[in-house]
Coordinates of C-alpha atoms and ligand atoms in Angstrom, one line a residue:
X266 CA -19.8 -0.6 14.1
X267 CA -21.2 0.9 11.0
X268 CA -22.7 -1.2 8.2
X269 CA -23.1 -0.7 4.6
X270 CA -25.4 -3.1 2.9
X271 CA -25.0 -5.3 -0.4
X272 CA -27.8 -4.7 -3.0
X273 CA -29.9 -7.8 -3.4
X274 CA -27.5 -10.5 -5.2
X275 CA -24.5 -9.3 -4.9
X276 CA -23.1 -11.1 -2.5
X277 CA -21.5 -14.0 -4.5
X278 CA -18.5 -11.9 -5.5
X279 CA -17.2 -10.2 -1.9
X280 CA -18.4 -13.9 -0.5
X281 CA -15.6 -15.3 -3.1
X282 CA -13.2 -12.8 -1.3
X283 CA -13.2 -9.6 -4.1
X284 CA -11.5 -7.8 -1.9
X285 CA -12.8 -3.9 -3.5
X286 CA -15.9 -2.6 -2.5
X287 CA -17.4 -1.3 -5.2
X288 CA -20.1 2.0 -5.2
X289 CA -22.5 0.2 -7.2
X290 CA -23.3 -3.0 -5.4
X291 CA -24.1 -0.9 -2.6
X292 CA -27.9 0.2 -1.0
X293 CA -26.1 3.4 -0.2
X294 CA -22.7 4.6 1.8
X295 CA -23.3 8.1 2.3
X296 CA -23.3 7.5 6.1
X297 CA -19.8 6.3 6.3
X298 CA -16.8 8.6 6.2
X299 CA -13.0 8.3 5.0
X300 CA -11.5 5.5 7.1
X301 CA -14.1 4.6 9.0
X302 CA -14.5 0.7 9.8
X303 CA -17.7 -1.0 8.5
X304 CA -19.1 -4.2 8.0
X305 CA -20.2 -5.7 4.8
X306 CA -23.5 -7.1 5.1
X307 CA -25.7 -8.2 2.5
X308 CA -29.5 -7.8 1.7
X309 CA -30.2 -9.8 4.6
X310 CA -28.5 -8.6 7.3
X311 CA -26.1 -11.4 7.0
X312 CA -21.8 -10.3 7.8
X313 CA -20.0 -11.0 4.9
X314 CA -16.1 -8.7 5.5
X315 CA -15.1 -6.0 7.2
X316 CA -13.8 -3.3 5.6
X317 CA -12.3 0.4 5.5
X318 CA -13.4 3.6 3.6
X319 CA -11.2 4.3 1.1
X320 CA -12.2 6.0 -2.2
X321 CA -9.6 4.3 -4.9
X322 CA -10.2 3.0 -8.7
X323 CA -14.0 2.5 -8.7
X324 CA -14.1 1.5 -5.0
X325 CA -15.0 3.0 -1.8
X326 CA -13.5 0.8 0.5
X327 CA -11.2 -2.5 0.9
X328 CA -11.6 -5.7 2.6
X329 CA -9.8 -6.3 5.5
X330 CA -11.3 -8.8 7.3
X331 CA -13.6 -12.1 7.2
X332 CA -13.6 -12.5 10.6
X333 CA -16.1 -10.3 12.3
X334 CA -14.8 -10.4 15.7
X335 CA -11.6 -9.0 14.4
X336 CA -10.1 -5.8 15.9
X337 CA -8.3 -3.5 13.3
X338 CA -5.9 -1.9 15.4
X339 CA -1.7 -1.9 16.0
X340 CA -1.3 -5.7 16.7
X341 CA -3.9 -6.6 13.5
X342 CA -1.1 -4.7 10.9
X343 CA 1.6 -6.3 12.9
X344 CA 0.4 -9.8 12.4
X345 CA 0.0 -8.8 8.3
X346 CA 3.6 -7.1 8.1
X347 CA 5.3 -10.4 9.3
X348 CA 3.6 -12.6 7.1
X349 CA 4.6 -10.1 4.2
X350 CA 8.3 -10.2 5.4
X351 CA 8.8 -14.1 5.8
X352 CA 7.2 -13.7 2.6
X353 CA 10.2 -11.1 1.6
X354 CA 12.9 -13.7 2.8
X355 CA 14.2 -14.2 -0.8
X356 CA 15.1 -10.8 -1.2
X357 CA 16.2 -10.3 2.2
X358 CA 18.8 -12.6 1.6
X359 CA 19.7 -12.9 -2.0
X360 CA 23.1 -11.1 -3.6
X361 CA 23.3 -7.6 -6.0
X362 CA 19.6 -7.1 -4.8
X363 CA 18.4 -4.7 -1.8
X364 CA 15.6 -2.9 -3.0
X365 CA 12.4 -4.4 -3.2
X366 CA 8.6 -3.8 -2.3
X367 CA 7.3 -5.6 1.0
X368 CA 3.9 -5.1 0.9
X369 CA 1.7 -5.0 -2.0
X370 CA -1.4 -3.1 -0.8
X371 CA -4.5 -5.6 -1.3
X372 CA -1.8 -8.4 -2.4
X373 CA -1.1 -8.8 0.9
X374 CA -4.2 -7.7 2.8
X375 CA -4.5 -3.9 2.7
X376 CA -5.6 -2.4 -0.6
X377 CA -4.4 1.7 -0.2
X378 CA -1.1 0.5 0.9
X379 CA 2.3 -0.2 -0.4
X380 CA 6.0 -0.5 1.1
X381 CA 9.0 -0.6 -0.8
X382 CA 12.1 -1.3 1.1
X383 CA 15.4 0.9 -1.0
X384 CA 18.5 -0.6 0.9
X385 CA 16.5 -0.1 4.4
X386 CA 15.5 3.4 3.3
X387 CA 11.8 2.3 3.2
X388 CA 8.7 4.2 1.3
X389 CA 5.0 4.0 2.5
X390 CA 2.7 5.2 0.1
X391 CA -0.8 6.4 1.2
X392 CA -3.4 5.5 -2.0
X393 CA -6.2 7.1 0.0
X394 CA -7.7 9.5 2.1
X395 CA -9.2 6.6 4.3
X396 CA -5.5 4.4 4.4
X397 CA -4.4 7.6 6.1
X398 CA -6.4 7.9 8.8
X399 CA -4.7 4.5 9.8
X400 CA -1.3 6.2 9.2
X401 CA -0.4 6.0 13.3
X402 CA -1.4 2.2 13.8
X403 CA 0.3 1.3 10.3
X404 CA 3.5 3.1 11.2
X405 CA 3.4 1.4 15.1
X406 CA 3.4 -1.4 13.4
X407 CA 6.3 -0.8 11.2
X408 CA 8.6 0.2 13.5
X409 CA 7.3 -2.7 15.7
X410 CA 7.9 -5.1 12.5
X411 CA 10.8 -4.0 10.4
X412 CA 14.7 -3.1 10.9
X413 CA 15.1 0.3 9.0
X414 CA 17.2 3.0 8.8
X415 CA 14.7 5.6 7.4
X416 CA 11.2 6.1 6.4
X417 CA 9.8 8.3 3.5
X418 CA 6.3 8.4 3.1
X419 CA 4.0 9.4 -0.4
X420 CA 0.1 10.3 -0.7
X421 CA -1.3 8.9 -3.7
X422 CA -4.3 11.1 -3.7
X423 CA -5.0 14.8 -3.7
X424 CA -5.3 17.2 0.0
X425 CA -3.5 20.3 0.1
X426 CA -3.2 19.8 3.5
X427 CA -0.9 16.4 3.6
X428 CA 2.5 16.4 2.2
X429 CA 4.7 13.4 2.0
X430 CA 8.5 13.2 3.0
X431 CA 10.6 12.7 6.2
X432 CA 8.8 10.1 9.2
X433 CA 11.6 8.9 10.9
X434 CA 14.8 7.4 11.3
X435 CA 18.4 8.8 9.7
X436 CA 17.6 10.7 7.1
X437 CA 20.4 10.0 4.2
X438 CA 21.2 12.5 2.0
X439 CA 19.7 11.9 -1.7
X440 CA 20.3 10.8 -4.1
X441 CA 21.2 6.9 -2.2
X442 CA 22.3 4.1 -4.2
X443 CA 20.6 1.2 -4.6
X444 CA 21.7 -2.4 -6.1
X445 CA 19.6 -4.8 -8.5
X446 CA 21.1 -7.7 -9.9
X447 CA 24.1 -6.3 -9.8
X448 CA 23.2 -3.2 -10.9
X449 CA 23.3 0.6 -9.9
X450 CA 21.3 3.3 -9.5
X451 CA 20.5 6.5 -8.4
X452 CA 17.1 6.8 -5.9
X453 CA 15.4 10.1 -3.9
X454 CA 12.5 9.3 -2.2
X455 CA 11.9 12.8 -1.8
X456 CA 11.4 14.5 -4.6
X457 CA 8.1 14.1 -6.1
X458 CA 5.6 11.3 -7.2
X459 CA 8.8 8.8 -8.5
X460 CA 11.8 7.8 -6.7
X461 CA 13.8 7.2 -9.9
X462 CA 13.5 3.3 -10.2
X463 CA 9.9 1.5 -11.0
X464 CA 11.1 -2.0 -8.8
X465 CA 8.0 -3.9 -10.2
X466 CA 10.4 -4.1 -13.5
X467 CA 13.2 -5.6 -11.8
X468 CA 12.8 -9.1 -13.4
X469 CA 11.7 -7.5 -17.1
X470 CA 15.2 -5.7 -17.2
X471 CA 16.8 -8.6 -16.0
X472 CA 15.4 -10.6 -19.1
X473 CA 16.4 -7.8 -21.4
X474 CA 20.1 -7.9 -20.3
X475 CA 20.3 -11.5 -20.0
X476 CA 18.6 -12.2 -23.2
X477 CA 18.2 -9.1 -25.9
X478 CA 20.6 -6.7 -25.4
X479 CA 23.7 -8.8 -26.3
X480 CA 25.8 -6.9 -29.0
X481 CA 22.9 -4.9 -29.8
X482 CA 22.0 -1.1 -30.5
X483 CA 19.3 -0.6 -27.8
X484 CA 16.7 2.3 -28.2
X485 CA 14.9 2.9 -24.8
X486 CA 11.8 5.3 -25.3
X487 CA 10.5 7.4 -22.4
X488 CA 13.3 6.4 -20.9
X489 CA 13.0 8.3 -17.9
X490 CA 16.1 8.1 -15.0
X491 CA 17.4 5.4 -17.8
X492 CA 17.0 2.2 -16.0
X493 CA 16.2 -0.2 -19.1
X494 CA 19.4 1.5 -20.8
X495 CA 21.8 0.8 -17.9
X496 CA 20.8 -2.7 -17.3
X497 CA 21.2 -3.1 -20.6
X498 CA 24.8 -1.8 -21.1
X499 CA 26.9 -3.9 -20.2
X500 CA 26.3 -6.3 -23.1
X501 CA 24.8 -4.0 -25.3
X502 CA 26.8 -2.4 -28.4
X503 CA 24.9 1.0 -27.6
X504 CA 22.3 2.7 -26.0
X505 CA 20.5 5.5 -27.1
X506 CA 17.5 7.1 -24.3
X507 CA 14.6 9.1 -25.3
X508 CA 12.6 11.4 -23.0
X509 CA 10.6 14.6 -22.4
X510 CA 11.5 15.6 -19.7
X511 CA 15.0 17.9 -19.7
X512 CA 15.7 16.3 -15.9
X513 CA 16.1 12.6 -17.3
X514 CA 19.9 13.5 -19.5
X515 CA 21.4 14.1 -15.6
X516 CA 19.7 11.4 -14.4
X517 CA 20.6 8.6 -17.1
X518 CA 24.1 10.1 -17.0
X519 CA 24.4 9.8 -13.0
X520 CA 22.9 5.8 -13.3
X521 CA 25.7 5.4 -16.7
X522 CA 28.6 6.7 -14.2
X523 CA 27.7 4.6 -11.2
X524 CA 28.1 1.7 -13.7
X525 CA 31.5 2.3 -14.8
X526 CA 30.1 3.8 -18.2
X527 CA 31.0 6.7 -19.2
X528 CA 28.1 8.7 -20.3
X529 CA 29.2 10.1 -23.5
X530 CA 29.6 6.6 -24.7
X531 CA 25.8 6.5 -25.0
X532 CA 22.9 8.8 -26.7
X533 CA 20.5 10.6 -24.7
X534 CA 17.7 12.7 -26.5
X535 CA 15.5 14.9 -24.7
X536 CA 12.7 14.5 -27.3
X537 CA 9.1 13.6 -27.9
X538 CA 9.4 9.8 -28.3
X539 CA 7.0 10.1 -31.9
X540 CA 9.1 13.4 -32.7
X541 CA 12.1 11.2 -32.3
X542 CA 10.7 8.1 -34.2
X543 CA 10.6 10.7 -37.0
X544 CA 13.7 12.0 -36.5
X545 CA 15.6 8.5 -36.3
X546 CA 13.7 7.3 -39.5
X547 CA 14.4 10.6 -41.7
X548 CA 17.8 9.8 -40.5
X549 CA 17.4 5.5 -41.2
X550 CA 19.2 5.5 -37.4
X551 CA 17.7 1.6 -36.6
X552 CA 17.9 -0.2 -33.8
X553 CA 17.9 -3.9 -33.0
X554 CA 15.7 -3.7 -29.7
X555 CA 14.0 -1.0 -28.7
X556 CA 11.7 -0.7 -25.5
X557 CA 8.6 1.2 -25.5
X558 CA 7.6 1.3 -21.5
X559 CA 5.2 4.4 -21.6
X560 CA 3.5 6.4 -18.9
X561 CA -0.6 5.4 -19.3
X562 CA -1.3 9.3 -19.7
X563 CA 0.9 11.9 -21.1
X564 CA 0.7 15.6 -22.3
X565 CA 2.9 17.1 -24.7
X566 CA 2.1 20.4 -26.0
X567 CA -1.3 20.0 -27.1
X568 CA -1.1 16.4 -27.9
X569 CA -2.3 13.8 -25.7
X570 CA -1.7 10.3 -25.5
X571 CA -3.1 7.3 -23.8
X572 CA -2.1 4.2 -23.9
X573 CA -5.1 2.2 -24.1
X574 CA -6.0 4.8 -27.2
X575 CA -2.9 5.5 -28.2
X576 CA -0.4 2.1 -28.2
X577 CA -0.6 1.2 -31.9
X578 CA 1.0 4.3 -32.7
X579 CA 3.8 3.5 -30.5
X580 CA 4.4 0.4 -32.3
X581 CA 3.9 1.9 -35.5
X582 CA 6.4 4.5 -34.8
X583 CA 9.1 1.9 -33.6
X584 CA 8.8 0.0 -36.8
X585 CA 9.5 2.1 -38.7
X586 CA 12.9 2.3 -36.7
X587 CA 13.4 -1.5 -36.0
X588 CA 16.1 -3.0 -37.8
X589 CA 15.1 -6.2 -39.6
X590 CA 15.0 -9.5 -36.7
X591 CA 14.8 -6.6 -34.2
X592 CA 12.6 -7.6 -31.2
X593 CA 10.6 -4.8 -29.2
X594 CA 9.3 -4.7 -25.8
X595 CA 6.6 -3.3 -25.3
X596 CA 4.9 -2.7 -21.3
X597 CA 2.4 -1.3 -20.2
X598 CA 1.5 -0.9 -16.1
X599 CA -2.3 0.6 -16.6
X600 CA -4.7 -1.5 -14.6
X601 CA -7.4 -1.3 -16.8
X602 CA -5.6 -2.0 -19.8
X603 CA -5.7 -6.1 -19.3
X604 CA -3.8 -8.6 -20.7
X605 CA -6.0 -9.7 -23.6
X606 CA -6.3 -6.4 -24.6
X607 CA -3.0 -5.4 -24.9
X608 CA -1.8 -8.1 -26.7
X609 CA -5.1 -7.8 -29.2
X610 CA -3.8 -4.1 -30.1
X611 CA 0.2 -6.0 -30.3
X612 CA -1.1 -8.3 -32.9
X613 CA -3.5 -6.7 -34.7
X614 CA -1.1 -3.6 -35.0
X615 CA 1.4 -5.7 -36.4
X616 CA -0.5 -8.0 -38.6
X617 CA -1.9 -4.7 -39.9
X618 CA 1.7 -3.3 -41.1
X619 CA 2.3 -6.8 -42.6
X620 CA 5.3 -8.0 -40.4
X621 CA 5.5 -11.7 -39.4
X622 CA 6.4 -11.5 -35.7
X623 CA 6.1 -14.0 -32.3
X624 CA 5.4 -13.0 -29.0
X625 CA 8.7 -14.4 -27.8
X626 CA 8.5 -13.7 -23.4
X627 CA 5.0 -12.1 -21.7
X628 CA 6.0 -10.8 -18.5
X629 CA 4.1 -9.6 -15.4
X630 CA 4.9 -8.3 -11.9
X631 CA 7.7 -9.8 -10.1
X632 CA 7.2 -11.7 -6.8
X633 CA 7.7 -8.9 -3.9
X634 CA 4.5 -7.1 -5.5
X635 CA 2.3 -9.9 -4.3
X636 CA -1.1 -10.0 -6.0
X637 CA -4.9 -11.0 -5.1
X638 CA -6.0 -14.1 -6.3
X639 CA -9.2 -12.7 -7.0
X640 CA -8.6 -9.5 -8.0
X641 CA -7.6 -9.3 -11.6
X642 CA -6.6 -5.4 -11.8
X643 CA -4.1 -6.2 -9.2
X644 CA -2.0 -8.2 -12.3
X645 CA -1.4 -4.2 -13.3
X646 CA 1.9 -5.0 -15.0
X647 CA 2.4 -6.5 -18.6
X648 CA 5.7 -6.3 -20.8
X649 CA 5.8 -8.4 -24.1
X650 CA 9.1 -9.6 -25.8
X651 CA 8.2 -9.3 -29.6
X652 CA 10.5 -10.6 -31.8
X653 CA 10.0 -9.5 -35.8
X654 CA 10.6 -11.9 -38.4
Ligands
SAH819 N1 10.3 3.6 -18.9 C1 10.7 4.3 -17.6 C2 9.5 4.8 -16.9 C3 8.7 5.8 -17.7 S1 8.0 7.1 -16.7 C4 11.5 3.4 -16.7 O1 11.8 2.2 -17.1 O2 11.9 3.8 -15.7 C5 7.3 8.1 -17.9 C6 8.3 8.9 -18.6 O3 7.8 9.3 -19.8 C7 8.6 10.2 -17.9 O4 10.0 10.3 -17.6 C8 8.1 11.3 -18.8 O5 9.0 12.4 -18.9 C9 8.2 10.6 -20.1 N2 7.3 11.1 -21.2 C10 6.0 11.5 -21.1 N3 5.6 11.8 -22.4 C11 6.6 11.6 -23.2 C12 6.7 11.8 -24.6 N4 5.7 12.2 -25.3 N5 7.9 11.5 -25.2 C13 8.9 11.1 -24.4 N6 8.9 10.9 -23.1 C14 7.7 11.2 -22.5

């Protein structure tokens, strides 16, 4: 097997089990190809992990092993995919729930590779070149591994000549429906990079039903398929959804329906979210919550926005639409937008418009999307209750 060596000290971080091998702790890697097998070995000689090429975030490669005598093959993804389903046994068997992710790429021992299971319609999604070249062990191992009725599969990274879609099993016909806590909603796992439904917020709009929506007017900015609206119905007193995109007023209105809600009961705008901010505020429209759950890049016209550049507008924008107590969520799913950062640009944002506010719930990922105890970025997820005085 192949090696690629450490640069002199350091060792200490992939010997504390970082499990992303990054370009520049390494002598050199040219000699090693898309997923090709290698050990880790550092200045000495000395086996540290054994990995796979995989080009992803500043990495080349993930850890897959510490054992050297290990043999990456069928059996060695078996062995991981029935840890990560006992560890699925919640979900398996809870009520108004059957869609939820089974493996969480490094999480649960293979960075490059996620598994979401939508009512045993199940998605694998390829985050690199190198993951692919695996793609006939991984899916052996599946099928060996898990009850389904189909598989979809998604690339994650750019090759003209590899197209998702259709692996195997009964093909339903799209859109399916799936259930979360109690729930509807509409999901196509072919069409495109989204399926309809982000799963990793299944617990964040659980907590906005349960706990802010309750006889209030709900503003949900890009709002996409709808989902924060429609779990918020029920109990809200109404919804109003904001989004680019012309696709996401049939797609909010198909998730209202499958509710029981007739769709004319609620606004949809398919608007600019800081066009609309200006709209709703020339019009003093306010709203008691309002969820800002933005893409991490975006392109409208010739405006961009980024959300690590770009947040304290956002907030900004939905003050000046917040009814007084009003409580915001604010999320944000970009990796390298961490934590402490975020909630820096929350507070200084708000302290800077003079509001008195408290960060009333910090959320993260739920537990199907399983993380890596020492690998930070893998926390990707962060949505912050703020209630304003
Ligand atoms: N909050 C959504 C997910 C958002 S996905 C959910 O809970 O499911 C990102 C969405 O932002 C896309 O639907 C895209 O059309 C929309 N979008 C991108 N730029 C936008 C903008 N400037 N104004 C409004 N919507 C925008």
């Amino acid at each position: 097997m192949k090696t690629a060596t450490l640069n002199k000290g350091k060792e200490t971080k992939y010997l504390n089990e970082y499990p992303l091998i990054e370009e520049e702790d390494l002598y050199a890697y040219d000699h090693l190809k898309d997923g090709e097998l290698f050990h880790l070995v550092n200045d000495q000689g000395n086996y540290i992990a054994t990995a796979y090429v995989g080009k992803q975030h500043k990495g080349i490669g993930w850890v897959l092993s510490y054992d050297k005598n290990e043999v990456i093959n069928t059996q060695f993804f078996e062995r991981l995919f029935e840890i990560a389903k006992e560890d699925r046994q919640y979900f398996y068997n809870i009520e108004g729930t059957n869609a939820f992710r089974i493996f969480n790429g490094e999480g649960d021992g293979v960075g490059g590779l996620t598994i979401d299971n939508y009512d045993g319609h199940f998605l694998i999604q390829w985050y690199s070149k190198g993951i692919y070249k695996f793609r006939y062990s991984v899916l052996q191992a599946f099928k060996n591994v898990f009850e389904y009725t189909s598989i979809f599969e998604k690339t994650r990274f750019k090759d003209a000549q590899i197209d998702g879609g259709f692996v195997d099993g009964e093909a339903p016909e799209f859109p399916i429906v799936i259930e979360e806590n109690f729930t509807f909603y509409n999901v196509d796992l072919n069409d495109g990079p989204m399926t309809g439904i982000f799963l990793d917020q299944r617990e964040v709009r659980k907590k906005l039903k349960d706990q802010f929506s309750e006889n209030k007017r709900l503003l949900n900015v890009f709002s996409y398929t709808g989902a924060f609206s429609v779990a918020a119905v029920e109990h809200a007193k109404v919804t109003t959804s904001v989004d680019l995109a012309n696709r996401s007023r049939p797609l909010t209105e198909e998730n209202f329906g499958l509710n029981g809600i007739d769709p004319k009961s609620q606004y949809i705008f398919v608007m600019d979210t800081f066009d609309f901010f200006n709209y709703a505020s020339r019009h003093q429209f306010d709203y008691d919550t309002i969820v800002v759950d933005p893409p991490s890049f975006a392109r409208n016209k010739k405006k961009t926005f980024s959300v690590t550049k770009d947040y304290d507008k956002l907030i900004q924008g939905a003050l000046q639409v917040l009814a007084p107590q009003g409580t915001m969520l604010l999320c944000t799913n970009n990796s390298t937008f961490n934590l402490k950062a975020f909630k820096k640009v929350v507070k200084d944002t708000l302290t800077q418009a003079g509001v008195d506010f408290e960060l009333a719930e910090v959320m993260g990922l739920p537990k199907d999307f399983k993380t890596h105890p020492h690998y930070k970025p893998s926390k990707y997820l962060k949505a912050i209750f703020v209630k304003i005085q």
